[in-house]
Amino acid sequence: MRVFRVNNIFYSLQGEGRNTGRAAVFIRFAGCNLRCSFCDTEFEAYREMSDEEILAEVRNLAPSIKTPIPSGGEGGGLLVVLTGGEPTLQVDEAFVDLLHQHGYEVAMESNGTRPAPMNLDWLTVSPKESGKWKVESGKRIPDELKIVFEENTPEKLSSFHYPPSSFLYLQPCDTGNPDRNKAITQACVEYIKAHPQWRLSLQTHKLIDIE
């Protein structure tokens, strides 16, 4: 029996990126190989859970779905989001297969520093050193890239390599300072207007005050 370190499991709406607004069960795995100053996750605290215990909690959190809807592509079933921390430190294809066997559509949010399972239905990569990140042969190609936008992001993006098949999102950094947040958001909007291959991602779960 494999044991995972799980920070939290909760049922809410996806607040960011392409799947914004979709109901989703979030499995937040503990532990990360980066230490980003703007991270809003207490990724060190955890409880040990087996894969079957995680599955049971996922199913218990969505009682209205008596039998999970089989995935039929984007939006085909109940979405399970594997996040962290950094989920690639623990999650493998066998765990994704287990969720698939019970009808769930499986997405992952990763910092892109480690290979992600190839059998994911959706992969969001949020590179933290955007000027250095690039697609490598044999890696699962991300479905979307989501870069946290700060004052120095335009300079980093000048040397950024990205797969043309991915949705490209810029998300204003939440610094905790309203004035700075406003300036960052305005700069992000102006950057997107000048570089329309990018789209704006807002943390809508914070705007409507849900988990």
mmCIF file of C-alpha atoms in Angstrom:
data_model
loop_
_atom_site.group_PDB
_atom_site.id
_atom_site.type_symbol
_atom_site.label_atom_id
_atom_site.label_comp_id
_atom_site.label_asym_id
_atom_site.label_seq_id
_atom_site.Cartn_x
_atom_site.Cartn_y
_atom_site.Cartn_z
ATOM 1 C CA MET A 1 0.000 0.000 0.000
ATOM 2 C CA ARG A 2 1.462 3.322 -1.044
ATOM 3 C CA VAL A 3 1.287 6.251 1.388
ATOM 4 C CA PHE A 4 1.011 9.880 0.257
ATOM 5 C CA ARG A 5 1.622 13.077 2.217
ATOM 6 C CA VAL A 6 -1.570 15.114 1.786
ATOM 7 C CA ASN A 7 -1.962 18.685 2.976
ATOM 8 C CA ASN A 8 -5.684 19.049 2.253
ATOM 9 C CA ILE A 9 -8.565 17.705 0.153
ATOM 10 C CA PHE A 10 -11.506 20.000 -0.565
ATOM 11 C CA TYR A 11 -14.366 20.558 -3.027
ATOM 12 C CA SER A 12 -14.656 23.978 -4.633
ATOM 13 C CA LEU A 13 -14.462 25.748 -8.002
ATOM 14 C CA GLN A 14 -11.324 26.034 -10.081
ATOM 15 C CA GLY A 15 -10.407 29.700 -9.807
ATOM 16 C CA GLU A 16 -7.630 30.063 -12.391
ATOM 17 C CA GLY A 17 -6.744 29.435 -16.021
ATOM 18 C CA ARG A 18 -8.664 27.583 -18.715
ATOM 19 C CA ASN A 19 -10.876 25.613 -16.296
ATOM 20 C CA THR A 20 -12.003 28.648 -14.275
ATOM 21 C CA GLY A 21 -15.491 28.120 -12.867
ATOM 22 C CA ARG A 22 -15.521 24.318 -13.014
ATOM 23 C CA ALA A 23 -16.457 22.341 -9.920
ATOM 24 C CA ALA A 24 -13.429 20.362 -8.802
ATOM 25 C CA VAL A 25 -12.106 18.297 -5.943
ATOM 26 C CA PHE A 26 -8.624 19.546 -5.069
ATOM 27 C CA ILE A 27 -6.011 17.181 -3.656
ATOM 28 C CA ARG A 28 -3.206 19.319 -2.267
ATOM 29 C CA PHE A 29 -0.020 17.326 -1.747
ATOM 30 C CA ALA A 30 2.523 18.432 0.834
ATOM 31 C CA GLY A 31 6.114 19.287 0.022
ATOM 32 C CA CYS A 32 7.713 21.400 -2.676
ATOM 33 C CA ASN A 33 11.165 21.677 -4.229
ATOM 34 C CA LEU A 34 10.855 25.475 -4.520
ATOM 35 C CA ARG A 35 10.315 28.265 -2.008
ATOM 36 C CA CYS A 36 8.432 31.050 -3.786
ATOM 37 C CA SER A 37 7.876 34.230 -1.796
ATOM 38 C CA PHE A 38 4.309 34.674 -3.062
ATOM 39 C CA CYS A 39 3.160 31.102 -2.373
ATOM 40 C CA ASP A 40 -0.127 30.997 -0.414
ATOM 41 C CA THR A 41 0.073 27.298 0.496
ATOM 42 C CA GLU A 42 1.174 25.809 3.806
ATOM 43 C CA PHE A 43 2.715 22.895 1.953
ATOM 44 C CA GLU A 44 4.745 21.424 4.830
ATOM 45 C CA ALA A 45 1.840 20.264 7.038
ATOM 46 C CA TYR A 46 0.411 16.886 6.036
ATOM 47 C CA ARG A 47 -1.361 13.693 7.002
ATOM 48 C CA GLU A 48 -0.399 10.303 5.606
ATOM 49 C CA MET A 49 -3.072 8.719 3.418
ATOM 50 C CA SER A 50 -3.211 5.657 1.173
ATOM 51 C CA ASP A 51 -4.462 5.966 -2.405
ATOM 52 C CA GLU A 52 -7.719 4.241 -1.416
ATOM 53 C CA GLU A 53 -8.223 6.630 1.518
ATOM 54 C CA ILE A 54 -7.718 9.586 -0.808
ATOM 55 C CA LEU A 55 -10.209 8.136 -3.298
ATOM 56 C CA ALA A 56 -12.795 7.567 -0.544
ATOM 57 C CA GLU A 57 -12.495 11.178 0.605
ATOM 58 C CA VAL A 58 -12.805 12.488 -2.953
ATOM 59 C CA ARG A 59 -16.024 10.525 -3.455
ATOM 60 C CA ASN A 60 -17.373 11.628 -0.075
ATOM 61 C CA LEU A 61 -16.846 15.317 -0.905
ATOM 62 C CA ALA A 62 -19.132 15.195 -3.947
ATOM 63 C CA PRO A 63 -22.197 13.318 -2.622
ATOM 64 C CA SER A 64 -24.476 14.588 -5.405
ATOM 65 C CA ILE A 65 -22.472 12.521 -7.895
ATOM 66 C CA LYS A 66 -23.570 9.031 -6.932
ATOM 67 C CA THR A 67 -21.683 7.433 -9.818
ATOM 68 C CA PRO A 68 -18.891 9.565 -11.269
ATOM 69 C CA ILE A 69 -19.582 10.726 -14.819
ATOM 70 C CA PRO A 70 -17.207 9.084 -17.321
ATOM 71 C CA SER A 71 -14.760 11.551 -18.802
ATOM 72 C CA GLY A 72 -15.497 12.453 -22.405
ATOM 73 C CA GLY A 73 -12.843 15.083 -22.954
ATOM 74 C CA GLU A 74 -12.762 18.622 -21.614
ATOM 75 C CA GLY A 75 -15.629 19.065 -19.171
ATOM 76 C CA GLY A 76 -16.711 15.430 -19.512
ATOM 77 C CA GLY A 77 -16.702 14.440 -15.843
ATOM 78 C CA LEU A 78 -16.045 15.624 -12.340
ATOM 79 C CA LEU A 79 -12.647 17.278 -12.262
ATOM 80 C CA VAL A 80 -9.992 16.273 -9.735
ATOM 81 C CA VAL A 81 -7.077 18.715 -9.490
ATOM 82 C CA LEU A 82 -3.748 17.459 -8.172
ATOM 83 C CA THR A 83 -1.874 20.403 -6.718
ATOM 84 C CA GLY A 84 0.519 21.297 -3.942
ATOM 85 C CA GLY A 85 3.187 22.039 -2.962
ATOM 86 C CA GLU A 86 4.539 20.180 -5.979
ATOM 87 C CA PRO A 87 2.460 17.077 -6.840
ATOM 88 C CA THR A 88 5.058 15.515 -9.160
ATOM 89 C CA LEU A 89 7.134 14.724 -6.066
ATOM 90 C CA GLN A 90 4.553 12.042 -5.197
ATOM 91 C CA VAL A 91 2.010 11.451 -7.966
ATOM 92 C CA ASP A 92 2.650 8.829 -10.646
ATOM 93 C CA GLU A 93 0.677 7.308 -13.526
ATOM 94 C CA ALA A 94 -0.694 4.538 -11.301
ATOM 95 C CA PHE A 95 -2.408 7.089 -9.048
ATOM 96 C CA VAL A 96 -3.868 8.902 -12.067
ATOM 97 C CA ASP A 97 -5.077 5.550 -13.431
ATOM 98 C CA LEU A 98 -6.889 4.868 -10.138
ATOM 99 C CA LEU A 99 -8.834 8.128 -10.459
ATOM 100 C CA HIS A 100 -9.569 7.388 -14.126
ATOM 101 C CA GLN A 101 -10.937 3.965 -13.198
ATOM 102 C CA HIS A 102 -13.586 5.698 -11.096
ATOM 103 C CA GLY A 103 -14.584 8.095 -13.867
ATOM 104 C CA TYR A 104 -12.737 11.230 -12.830
ATOM 105 C CA GLU A 105 -11.085 13.711 -15.140
ATOM 106 C CA VAL A 106 -7.613 14.411 -13.739
ATOM 107 C CA ALA A 107 -5.749 17.704 -13.915
ATOM 108 C CA MET A 108 -2.437 18.688 -12.355
ATOM 109 C CA GLU A 109 -0.852 22.017 -11.403
ATOM 110 C CA SER A 110 2.948 21.811 -11.457
ATOM 111 C CA ASN A 111 5.954 24.127 -11.368
ATOM 112 C CA GLY A 112 7.400 22.242 -14.353
ATOM 113 C CA THR A 113 10.714 21.301 -12.763
ATOM 114 C CA ARG A 114 9.945 17.557 -12.799
ATOM 115 C CA PRO A 115 8.293 15.218 -15.330
ATOM 116 C CA ALA A 116 4.513 14.953 -14.954
ATOM 117 C CA PRO A 117 2.522 11.737 -15.509
ATOM 118 C CA MET A 118 1.848 11.248 -19.218
ATOM 119 C CA ASN A 119 -1.764 10.070 -18.660
ATOM 120 C CA LEU A 120 -3.102 13.329 -17.186
ATOM 121 C CA ASP A 121 -6.177 14.816 -18.875
ATOM 122 C CA TRP A 122 -4.945 18.355 -18.263
ATOM 123 C CA LEU A 123 -1.593 19.766 -17.208
ATOM 124 C CA THR A 124 -1.041 23.312 -15.998
ATOM 125 C CA VAL A 125 2.580 24.345 -15.687
ATOM 126 C CA SER A 126 3.376 27.471 -13.721
ATOM 127 C CA PRO A 127 7.113 27.998 -14.228
ATOM 128 C CA LYS A 128 8.692 30.121 -11.536
ATOM 129 C CA GLU A 129 11.828 30.918 -13.529
ATOM 130 C CA SER A 130 9.989 31.687 -16.749
ATOM 131 C CA GLY A 131 13.013 32.778 -18.734
ATOM 132 C CA LYS A 132 14.699 29.400 -18.180
ATOM 133 C CA TRP A 133 11.798 26.994 -18.627
ATOM 134 C CA LYS A 134 11.350 25.174 -21.931
ATOM 135 C CA VAL A 135 9.737 22.031 -23.307
ATOM 136 C CA GLU A 136 12.007 18.996 -23.149
ATOM 137 C CA SER A 137 11.792 15.857 -25.255
ATOM 138 C CA GLY A 138 9.783 13.082 -23.607
ATOM 139 C CA LYS A 139 7.969 15.349 -21.155
ATOM 140 C CA ARG A 140 4.193 15.652 -20.939
ATOM 141 C CA ILE A 141 3.433 18.811 -22.935
ATOM 142 C CA PRO A 142 1.417 21.258 -20.797
ATOM 143 C CA ASP A 143 -2.094 22.160 -21.912
ATOM 144 C CA GLU A 144 -1.657 25.600 -20.415
ATOM 145 C CA LEU A 145 1.151 27.724 -19.060
ATOM 146 C CA LYS A 146 0.328 30.110 -16.224
ATOM 147 C CA ILE A 147 2.992 32.602 -15.251
ATOM 148 C CA VAL A 148 2.694 34.720 -12.135
ATOM 149 C CA PHE A 149 3.182 38.295 -13.352
ATOM 150 C CA GLU A 150 5.365 40.669 -11.323
ATOM 151 C CA GLU A 151 7.221 43.878 -12.132
ATOM 152 C CA ASN A 152 10.201 42.034 -13.678
ATOM 153 C CA THR A 153 8.159 39.484 -15.650
ATOM 154 C CA PRO A 154 8.284 41.339 -19.023
ATOM 155 C CA GLU A 155 12.077 41.138 -18.993
ATOM 156 C CA LYS A 156 11.978 37.403 -18.269
ATOM 157 C CA LEU A 157 9.415 36.791 -21.000
ATOM 158 C CA SER A 158 11.726 38.264 -23.631
ATOM 159 C CA SER A 159 13.680 34.970 -23.661
ATOM 160 C CA PHE A 160 10.776 32.654 -22.844
ATOM 161 C CA HIS A 161 10.297 29.433 -24.848
ATOM 162 C CA TYR A 162 6.830 27.908 -24.879
ATOM 163 C CA PRO A 163 4.940 25.237 -26.832
ATOM 164 C CA PRO A 164 2.666 26.932 -29.405
ATOM 165 C CA SER A 165 -0.107 24.406 -28.701
ATOM 166 C CA SER A 166 -0.559 25.556 -25.095
ATOM 167 C CA PHE A 167 -2.923 28.192 -23.751
ATOM 168 C CA LEU A 168 -0.791 31.012 -22.362
ATOM 169 C CA TYR A 169 -1.886 32.832 -19.211
ATOM 170 C CA LEU A 170 -0.437 35.663 -17.170
ATOM 171 C CA GLN A 171 -1.715 35.972 -13.621
ATOM 172 C CA PRO A 172 -1.074 39.141 -11.588
ATOM 173 C CA CYS A 173 0.836 38.346 -8.419
ATOM 174 C CA ASP A 174 -1.060 38.791 -5.156
ATOM 175 C CA THR A 175 1.511 40.575 -3.001
ATOM 176 C CA GLY A 176 -0.826 41.404 -0.122
ATOM 177 C CA ASN A 177 -0.354 45.115 -0.846
ATOM 178 C CA PRO A 178 -3.446 46.598 -2.572
ATOM 179 C CA ASP A 179 -1.552 49.467 -4.207
ATOM 180 C CA ARG A 180 1.175 47.195 -5.549
ATOM 181 C CA ASN A 181 -1.418 44.649 -6.677
ATOM 182 C CA LYS A 182 -3.242 47.341 -8.651
ATOM 183 C CA ALA A 183 -0.037 48.489 -10.360
ATOM 184 C CA ILE A 184 0.945 44.898 -11.204
ATOM 185 C CA THR A 185 -2.509 44.149 -12.639
ATOM 186 C CA GLN A 186 -2.444 47.277 -14.789
ATOM 187 C CA ALA A 187 1.032 46.382 -16.082
ATOM 188 C CA CYS A 188 -0.133 42.831 -16.807
ATOM 189 C CA VAL A 189 -3.120 44.075 -18.815
ATOM 190 C CA GLU A 190 -0.914 46.422 -20.848
ATOM 191 C CA TYR A 191 1.563 43.617 -21.529
ATOM 192 C CA ILE A 192 -1.222 41.349 -22.820
ATOM 193 C CA LYS A 193 -2.558 44.130 -25.039
ATOM 194 C CA ALA A 194 0.914 44.410 -26.582
ATOM 195 C CA HIS A 195 1.389 40.603 -26.716
ATOM 196 C CA PRO A 196 -2.064 39.144 -27.484
ATOM 197 C CA GLN A 197 -0.884 35.534 -27.561
ATOM 198 C CA TRP A 198 -1.220 35.748 -23.770
ATOM 199 C CA ARG A 199 -4.496 35.747 -21.813
ATOM 200 C CA LEU A 200 -5.336 37.138 -18.388
ATOM 201 C CA SER A 201 -5.905 34.725 -15.500
ATOM 202 C CA LEU A 202 -7.417 36.079 -12.286
ATOM 203 C CA GLN A 203 -7.665 34.250 -8.968
ATOM 204 C CA THR A 204 -11.454 34.312 -9.013
ATOM 205 C CA HIS A 205 -11.701 32.119 -5.911
ATOM 206 C CA LYS A 206 -10.132 34.980 -3.972
ATOM 207 C CA LEU A 207 -12.416 37.546 -5.617
ATOM 208 C CA ILE A 208 -15.542 35.664 -4.506
ATOM 209 C CA ASP A 209 -13.969 34.547 -1.192
ATOM 210 C CA ILE A 210 -14.079 30.774 -1.480
ATOM 211 C CA GLU A 211 -11.357 28.196 -0.773
#
